[in-house]
Coordinates of C-alpha atoms in Angstrom, one line a residue:
M23 CA -126.4 -195.9 27.6
R24 CA -126.5 -194.3 24.1
K25 CA -123.3 -195.0 22.2
P26 CA -121.5 -191.5 22.2
L27 CA -119.7 -189.9 19.4
G28 CA -120.9 -191.9 16.5
H29 CA -120.2 -188.8 14.4
W30 CA -117.0 -187.4 15.9
D31 CA -113.9 -187.4 13.7
V32 CA -111.6 -187.8 16.7
P33 CA -112.5 -189.2 20.1
C34 CA -111.8 -186.1 22.5
V35 CA -114.7 -185.5 24.6
L36 CA -115.5 -185.6 28.5
A37 CA -119.2 -186.7 28.1
T38 CA -121.2 -186.4 31.3
T39 CA -124.7 -187.5 32.3
L40 CA -126.6 -186.8 35.5
S41 CA -124.9 -189.7 37.3
S42 CA -121.8 -190.4 35.3
F43 CA -119.1 -189.5 33.0
L44 CA -116.9 -191.0 30.3
L45 CA -113.5 -190.0 29.4
L46 CA -112.3 -190.2 25.7
S47 CA -108.7 -189.5 24.7
N48 CA -106.8 -187.8 21.9
P49 CA -108.1 -184.2 21.3
S50 CA -108.3 -183.1 17.7
P51 CA -108.3 -179.7 15.9
R52 CA -111.7 -180.7 14.4
A53 CA -113.3 -181.1 17.7
T54 CA -112.1 -177.8 19.2
S55 CA -113.1 -176.0 16.0
V56 CA -116.7 -177.3 16.4
A57 CA -116.6 -175.7 19.9
R58 CA -115.2 -172.5 18.3
I59 CA -117.9 -172.5 15.5
N60 CA -120.5 -172.9 18.2
K61 CA -119.2 -169.9 19.8
V62 CA -118.4 -171.3 23.4
K63 CA -115.6 -170.1 25.6
P64 CA -113.4 -172.5 27.7
V65 CA -113.8 -173.2 31.3
R66 CA -111.5 -174.7 33.9
C67 CA -112.3 -178.0 35.6
P68 CA -110.5 -178.0 39.0
C69 CA -111.0 -181.6 39.5
L70 CA -109.3 -182.7 36.4
D71 CA -107.1 -179.6 35.8
L72 CA -108.2 -179.3 32.3
C73 CA -109.3 -176.6 30.1
L74 CA -112.7 -177.4 28.7
Y75 CA -115.1 -176.2 26.1
P76 CA -118.8 -176.6 27.1
V77 CA -120.6 -177.8 23.9
P78 CA -124.3 -179.0 23.7
V79 CA -124.2 -182.8 23.1
S80 CA -126.5 -182.2 20.2
A81 CA -123.5 -180.9 18.4
L82 CA -121.8 -184.1 19.0
H83 CA -124.6 -186.8 18.7
P84 CA -127.9 -185.8 17.6
G85 CA -130.8 -186.6 20.0
A86 CA -128.6 -186.8 23.0
S87 CA -129.4 -184.1 25.6
H88 CA -126.7 -184.1 28.2
T89 CA -123.7 -181.5 28.6
S90 CA -120.6 -182.4 27.0
F91 CA -117.1 -180.7 27.0
T92 CA -114.2 -181.0 24.2
T93 CA -111.0 -181.0 25.8
T94 CA -107.8 -178.9 24.5
H95 CA -105.6 -181.3 26.4
A96 CA -105.0 -185.0 26.0
I97 CA -106.5 -187.4 28.6
P98 CA -104.7 -190.6 29.3
P99 CA -106.0 -193.5 27.1
I100 CA -109.1 -195.2 28.5
P101 CA -109.7 -198.9 28.8
S102 CA -110.5 -200.9 25.8
Q103 CA -114.0 -201.9 27.2
I104 CA -114.9 -198.2 27.1
T105 CA -113.4 -197.3 23.6
G106 CA -115.2 -200.4 22.3
I107 CA -118.5 -198.3 22.5
M108 CA -117.2 -195.2 20.8
S109 CA -119.3 -195.4 17.9
T110 CA -122.1 -197.2 16.1
N111 CA -119.8 -198.9 13.6
G112 CA -117.0 -200.0 16.0
T113 CA -114.6 -197.4 14.7
S114 CA -113.9 -193.7 15.2
N115 CA -115.8 -191.7 12.5
G116 CA -113.2 -189.4 11.3
H117 CA -109.5 -188.4 11.3
A118 CA -108.2 -190.7 14.0
A119 CA -108.0 -194.4 15.0
S120 CA -109.2 -196.7 12.3
R121 CA -110.5 -194.2 9.9
R122 CA -108.1 -193.3 7.2
P123 CA -107.5 -189.4 7.4
L124 CA -108.1 -187.1 4.5
P125 CA -104.7 -185.7 3.6
C126 CA -104.1 -182.6 1.7
G127 CA -103.4 -183.1 -2.1
I128 CA -104.8 -184.4 -5.3
Y129 CA -107.6 -186.9 -5.5
A130 CA -109.4 -188.5 -8.5
P131 CA -112.9 -189.3 -9.0
T132 CA -112.2 -192.5 -10.6
M133 CA -113.8 -193.7 -13.9
T134 CA -115.8 -196.7 -13.8
F135 CA -114.8 -199.1 -16.7
F136 CA -117.2 -201.3 -18.6
D137 CA -116.8 -204.3 -21.0
P138 CA -117.1 -202.5 -24.5
V139 CA -119.7 -205.0 -25.6
T140 CA -121.7 -206.2 -22.7
E141 CA -121.5 -203.0 -20.5
E142 CA -120.7 -205.2 -17.4
L143 CA -118.2 -203.9 -14.8
D144 CA -114.6 -204.4 -15.9
I145 CA -113.4 -205.3 -12.4
P146 CA -109.7 -205.9 -13.5
V147 CA -109.4 -202.6 -15.3
I148 CA -111.0 -200.7 -12.4
K149 CA -108.5 -202.2 -10.1
K150 CA -105.6 -201.4 -12.5
H151 CA -106.6 -197.7 -12.9
A152 CA -106.8 -197.3 -9.2
E153 CA -103.3 -198.6 -8.6
R154 CA -102.0 -196.6 -11.4
L155 CA -103.4 -193.3 -9.9
V156 CA -102.0 -193.9 -6.4
R157 CA -98.6 -194.9 -7.7
D158 CA -98.4 -191.7 -9.6
G159 CA -98.9 -189.5 -6.4
L160 CA -102.6 -189.2 -5.7
V161 CA -103.4 -189.2 -2.0
G162 CA -107.0 -190.3 -2.2
L163 CA -109.7 -191.7 -4.7
V164 CA -113.4 -191.0 -5.0
T165 CA -115.6 -193.8 -6.4
M166 CA -119.1 -193.4 -7.8
G167 CA -118.8 -189.8 -8.6
S168 CA -119.9 -187.9 -11.6
N169 CA -116.8 -189.3 -13.7
G170 CA -117.6 -192.6 -12.1
E171 CA -120.9 -192.7 -13.9
A172 CA -122.8 -193.2 -10.5
A173 CA -126.0 -192.5 -12.3
H174 CA -125.6 -195.5 -14.7
C175 CA -124.8 -198.0 -11.8
T176 CA -127.0 -200.1 -9.4
R177 CA -126.4 -200.2 -5.9
E178 CA -124.8 -203.6 -6.2
E179 CA -122.4 -202.3 -8.8
K180 CA -121.6 -199.3 -6.8
A181 CA -120.5 -201.5 -3.8
A182 CA -118.6 -203.7 -6.1
V183 CA -116.6 -200.8 -7.5
T184 CA -115.6 -199.5 -4.1
R185 CA -114.9 -202.8 -3.0
A186 CA -112.6 -203.6 -5.9
T187 CA -110.9 -200.2 -5.5
R188 CA -110.2 -200.8 -1.7
E189 CA -109.0 -204.4 -2.6
A190 CA -106.6 -202.9 -5.2
L191 CA -105.0 -200.2 -3.0
D192 CA -104.6 -202.6 -0.2
A193 CA -103.0 -205.3 -2.4
A194 CA -100.6 -202.6 -3.8
G195 CA -99.5 -201.4 -0.4
F196 CA -101.6 -198.3 -0.1
A197 CA -104.0 -199.5 2.6
Q198 CA -103.8 -196.0 4.2
T199 CA -105.1 -194.4 1.1
P200 CA -108.7 -193.1 1.8
I201 CA -111.7 -193.7 -0.4
I202 CA -114.4 -191.1 -0.6
V203 CA -117.7 -192.8 -2.1
G204 CA -120.5 -191.0 -3.9
A205 CA -123.6 -191.9 -2.2
T206 CA -126.4 -189.6 -3.3
E207 CA -130.0 -190.8 -3.8
G208 CA -133.2 -188.7 -3.8
S209 CA -134.4 -189.1 -0.5
V210 CA -132.9 -189.2 3.0
K211 CA -133.8 -192.7 3.7
G212 CA -132.2 -193.9 0.3
T213 CA -129.0 -191.9 1.0
I214 CA -128.5 -193.1 4.5
D215 CA -128.9 -196.6 3.0
L216 CA -126.3 -195.9 0.4
C217 CA -123.9 -194.5 3.0
K218 CA -124.3 -197.7 4.9
I219 CA -123.6 -199.8 1.7
A220 CA -120.5 -197.4 1.1
Q221 CA -119.2 -198.3 4.4
E222 CA -119.6 -202.0 4.1
A223 CA -117.9 -201.9 0.7
G224 CA -114.7 -200.2 2.3
G225 CA -115.4 -196.5 2.0
D226 CA -114.1 -194.1 4.5
Y227 CA -116.3 -190.8 3.7
V228 CA -119.2 -190.2 1.4
L229 CA -119.7 -187.4 -1.2
L230 CA -123.2 -186.1 -1.4
L231 CA -124.9 -183.9 -3.8
P232 CA -128.2 -181.9 -2.6
P233 CA -131.5 -183.7 -3.9
S234 CA -132.8 -182.1 -6.9
Y235 CA -135.5 -184.0 -8.7
F236 CA -138.4 -182.1 -6.9
R237 CA -136.3 -178.8 -7.6
A238 CA -139.1 -176.4 -7.1
Q239 CA -139.3 -177.7 -3.4
M240 CA -135.6 -177.7 -2.7
D241 CA -135.2 -174.4 -0.9
E242 CA -132.4 -173.7 1.4
E243 CA -134.4 -175.1 4.4
A244 CA -135.1 -178.4 2.4
V245 CA -131.4 -178.7 1.5
H246 CA -130.1 -178.1 5.0
G247 CA -132.6 -180.5 6.4
Y248 CA -131.7 -183.2 3.9
F249 CA -127.9 -183.0 4.8
T250 CA -128.4 -182.6 8.5
A251 CA -130.6 -185.8 8.6
V252 CA -128.3 -187.8 6.6
A253 CA -125.4 -186.6 8.6
D254 CA -127.3 -187.6 11.9
E255 CA -127.5 -191.3 10.8
S256 CA -124.7 -191.9 8.3
P257 CA -121.9 -194.3 9.5
L258 CA -119.4 -192.2 7.5
P259 CA -118.6 -188.7 7.4
L260 CA -120.0 -186.2 4.9
V261 CA -118.1 -184.3 2.1
L262 CA -120.8 -182.0 0.5
Y263 CA -120.6 -181.8 -3.2
N264 CA -121.5 -178.4 -4.8
Y265 CA -122.0 -179.0 -8.5
P266 CA -124.8 -176.8 -9.7
G267 CA -124.7 -178.4 -13.3
A268 CA -125.6 -181.8 -11.9
V269 CA -128.6 -180.9 -9.8
S270 CA -130.8 -178.5 -11.8
G271 CA -128.9 -175.4 -11.0
I272 CA -128.9 -175.8 -7.0
D273 CA -125.9 -173.8 -5.8
M274 CA -125.2 -173.8 -2.3
D275 CA -124.0 -170.5 -1.1
S276 CA -121.1 -170.0 1.6
D277 CA -123.7 -169.1 4.3
L278 CA -125.4 -172.5 3.9
L279 CA -122.2 -174.3 3.6
I280 CA -120.6 -172.7 6.8
K281 CA -123.9 -173.5 8.7
L282 CA -123.8 -177.2 7.7
A283 CA -120.1 -177.4 8.6
K284 CA -121.1 -177.0 12.3
H285 CA -122.5 -180.6 12.1
P286 CA -119.6 -182.7 13.5
N287 CA -120.3 -185.4 10.8
I288 CA -119.9 -183.1 7.9
V289 CA -116.1 -182.8 7.3
G290 CA -115.7 -181.0 4.0
T291 CA -117.0 -179.5 0.7
K292 CA -116.1 -180.1 -2.8
F293 CA -116.3 -177.0 -4.9
T294 CA -117.2 -178.1 -8.5
C295 CA -119.1 -174.8 -8.9
G296 CA -115.5 -173.3 -9.5
N297 CA -116.2 -170.3 -7.2
T298 CA -113.0 -169.5 -5.4
G299 CA -114.6 -166.7 -3.4
K300 CA -117.0 -169.1 -1.9
L301 CA -114.3 -171.5 -1.2
T302 CA -112.2 -168.7 0.4
R303 CA -115.1 -167.8 2.7
V304 CA -115.8 -171.5 3.8
A305 CA -112.2 -172.4 4.2
A306 CA -111.7 -169.2 6.5
A307 CA -114.9 -169.7 8.5
T308 CA -114.2 -173.6 9.1
D309 CA -110.3 -173.0 9.5
A310 CA -110.0 -175.6 6.9
K311 CA -106.8 -177.9 6.6
T312 CA -104.1 -176.7 4.3
P313 CA -100.6 -178.0 3.4
R314 CA -99.2 -175.7 6.1
S315 CA -101.7 -176.1 8.9
E316 CA -104.0 -178.9 10.3
G317 CA -106.5 -176.3 11.0
S318 CA -109.8 -177.8 12.2
G319 CA -109.4 -180.7 9.8
Y320 CA -112.3 -179.5 7.6
M321 CA -111.5 -180.0 3.9
A322 CA -112.2 -177.4 1.2
F323 CA -111.8 -179.3 -2.0
G324 CA -111.4 -177.5 -5.5
G325 CA -113.4 -179.6 -7.8
M326 CA -111.3 -179.2 -11.0
C327 CA -107.6 -179.3 -11.6
D328 CA -107.7 -176.2 -13.8
F329 CA -107.8 -174.0 -10.6
T330 CA -105.3 -175.7 -8.3
V331 CA -103.2 -172.9 -7.7
Q332 CA -106.3 -170.8 -7.1
T333 CA -107.7 -173.3 -4.4
L334 CA -104.4 -173.4 -2.7
A335 CA -104.1 -169.5 -2.7
S336 CA -107.6 -169.5 -1.2
G337 CA -106.8 -171.6 1.7
G338 CA -108.1 -175.0 0.2
S339 CA -107.3 -178.5 1.2
G340 CA -107.2 -180.4 -1.8
I341 CA -108.4 -180.9 -5.3
I342 CA -110.8 -183.7 -6.7
A343 CA -110.3 -183.5 -10.3
G344 CA -111.5 -185.5 -13.2
G345 CA -108.3 -184.6 -15.1
A346 CA -106.2 -186.5 -12.4
N347 CA -107.5 -189.7 -14.1
V348 CA -105.5 -188.7 -17.1
M349 CA -102.4 -186.7 -16.0
P350 CA -102.2 -187.2 -12.3
K351 CA -98.5 -186.4 -12.2
V352 CA -98.9 -183.0 -13.6
C353 CA -101.7 -182.4 -11.1
V354 CA -99.5 -183.4 -8.2
K355 CA -96.8 -181.3 -9.5
V356 CA -98.7 -178.1 -9.7
W357 CA -99.9 -178.8 -6.2
N358 CA -96.4 -179.6 -4.7
L359 CA -94.8 -176.7 -6.5
Y360 CA -97.1 -174.1 -4.9
A361 CA -97.0 -175.9 -1.6
E362 CA -93.2 -175.6 -1.5
G363 CA -93.3 -171.9 -2.2
K364 CA -92.1 -172.2 -5.9
T365 CA -95.0 -169.9 -7.0
E366 CA -94.0 -168.9 -10.5
E367 CA -93.2 -172.5 -11.5
A368 CA -96.6 -173.5 -10.2
I369 CA -98.4 -170.8 -12.1
A370 CA -96.6 -171.6 -15.2
L371 CA -97.4 -175.3 -15.1
Q372 CA -101.1 -174.4 -14.1
K373 CA -101.6 -172.5 -17.2
T374 CA -100.7 -175.7 -19.4
L375 CA -102.9 -177.8 -17.2
S376 CA -105.8 -175.4 -17.4
R377 CA -105.6 -175.3 -21.1
C378 CA -105.5 -179.1 -21.6
D379 CA -108.1 -179.9 -18.7
W380 CA -110.5 -177.7 -20.7
V381 CA -110.1 -180.4 -23.5
L382 CA -111.3 -183.2 -21.1
T383 CA -114.0 -180.9 -19.5
R384 CA -115.7 -180.2 -22.7
S385 CA -115.7 -183.8 -23.8
A386 CA -116.8 -185.1 -20.4
V387 CA -116.9 -188.7 -19.5
P388 CA -116.7 -190.2 -23.1
G389 CA -113.7 -187.9 -23.9
T390 CA -111.9 -188.6 -20.6
K391 CA -112.2 -192.4 -21.2
Q392 CA -110.8 -192.0 -24.8
A393 CA -107.9 -189.9 -23.5
I394 CA -107.0 -192.7 -21.2
Q395 CA -107.5 -195.2 -24.1
A396 CA -105.1 -193.1 -26.2
Y397 CA -102.4 -192.8 -23.8
F398 CA -102.6 -195.8 -21.4
G399 CA -104.2 -198.5 -23.6
Y400 CA -107.4 -198.9 -21.6
G401 CA -110.5 -196.8 -21.1
G402 CA -113.2 -197.8 -23.5
Y403 CA -116.8 -196.1 -23.4
G404 CA -119.4 -194.9 -21.1
R405 CA -122.7 -196.8 -20.7
R406 CA -125.5 -195.7 -23.0
P407 CA -127.1 -193.4 -23.6
L408 CA -123.6 -191.6 -23.6
K409 CA -122.5 -191.5 -27.1
R410 CA -119.4 -193.1 -28.5
L411 CA -117.1 -190.3 -30.0
P412 CA -116.3 -190.5 -33.8
E413 CA -112.7 -190.9 -34.7
V414 CA -112.1 -187.2 -35.3
A415 CA -113.3 -186.3 -32.0
V416 CA -111.0 -188.9 -30.4
N417 CA -108.2 -187.5 -32.3
S418 CA -108.8 -184.0 -31.4
I419 CA -108.9 -185.0 -27.8
R420 CA -105.6 -186.9 -28.0
D421 CA -103.9 -183.9 -29.8
G422 CA -105.4 -181.4 -27.5
I423 CA -103.8 -182.9 -24.4
K424 CA -100.5 -183.7 -26.0
E425 CA -98.7 -180.7 -24.5
V426 CA -99.5 -181.9 -20.9
M427 CA -99.2 -185.5 -21.6
D428 CA -95.7 -184.9 -22.8
I429 CA -94.9 -183.4 -19.3
E430 CA -96.8 -186.2 -17.7
K431 CA -94.3 -188.8 -19.4
S432 CA -91.3 -186.9 -18.2
L433 CA -92.2 -186.7 -14.6

């Protein structure tokens, strides 16, 4: 029997075959949302006295062909010998059981730190930084993103960074803090391989850009095919990464993102494009999770902290922000103020945060690392060919974010 639900975020399906059926417990909003997105209506099962949503099993596990039903009511827990075959990796692939959920709030795409002379990974500093961020209120971390210089790291180094981050969080008492891992490669096969490496290193989810090397061939059909093919095989759920500046201008529109959201192993999007209108449309169509509602469990992430309030007002779920490497407490404060209904205070602090975050955005990875160096005593440099900034530029960055860093120190 094919292992069912390898890509479900929460087991909640009555899976039937021609001759047998399997009961899985604990219904989830994400599961019923997939039924809703696929436009199916509930039916009543008189034998079990349950309200059921008929869903093609291809929506649950690609390649399967029998009919399945997502339940809107809990089914009693099933024996361990059955739950043991729930997925291909021995865990539930999403927001339940052994997988750490993605909470609403602020995440940082962590920097990858190197020895300033040899450019080898500086694992102790990588661990120190991860611990500082979660102690300052971040709800999750992203390794091997753009700020993590994924493009400069080997597969072995990527795994080492994620593994070190997981070890640091666990040792500091943050074992439930999720890690999203950047896992993009140019081919479907390479990306699937990297997703598996991310899982083995301790990642909970993967963050994927669209492929862009052969830009002229990457039309909407090709991009859709890439993500669905990876989602079919990845042992970790996917968060899509819409960042046109990093992929030769490929900018996924809301129609494509909503279409991709129908795949049960695609659980979110990061909008580094900064298009809050697009974020609003996707969040509404997917019934995204917010501070006030679990919704479907889909995560709509703003991609920079300079539009935190705008993301919340648009129905967003969280922020994955490079600036949170430097001023995590202020990022969290803006989020919490708005979520608590203190709108005017949130907007006022957002203005300060946006002014200072622009200093970091302009100076990119080298500037962000030097800001960390100036205020926290570590940071260093990016790997070549990234340039080392002259002293005048470093001083300008330090002075340019002083306003927000004074607030950071007061929190």
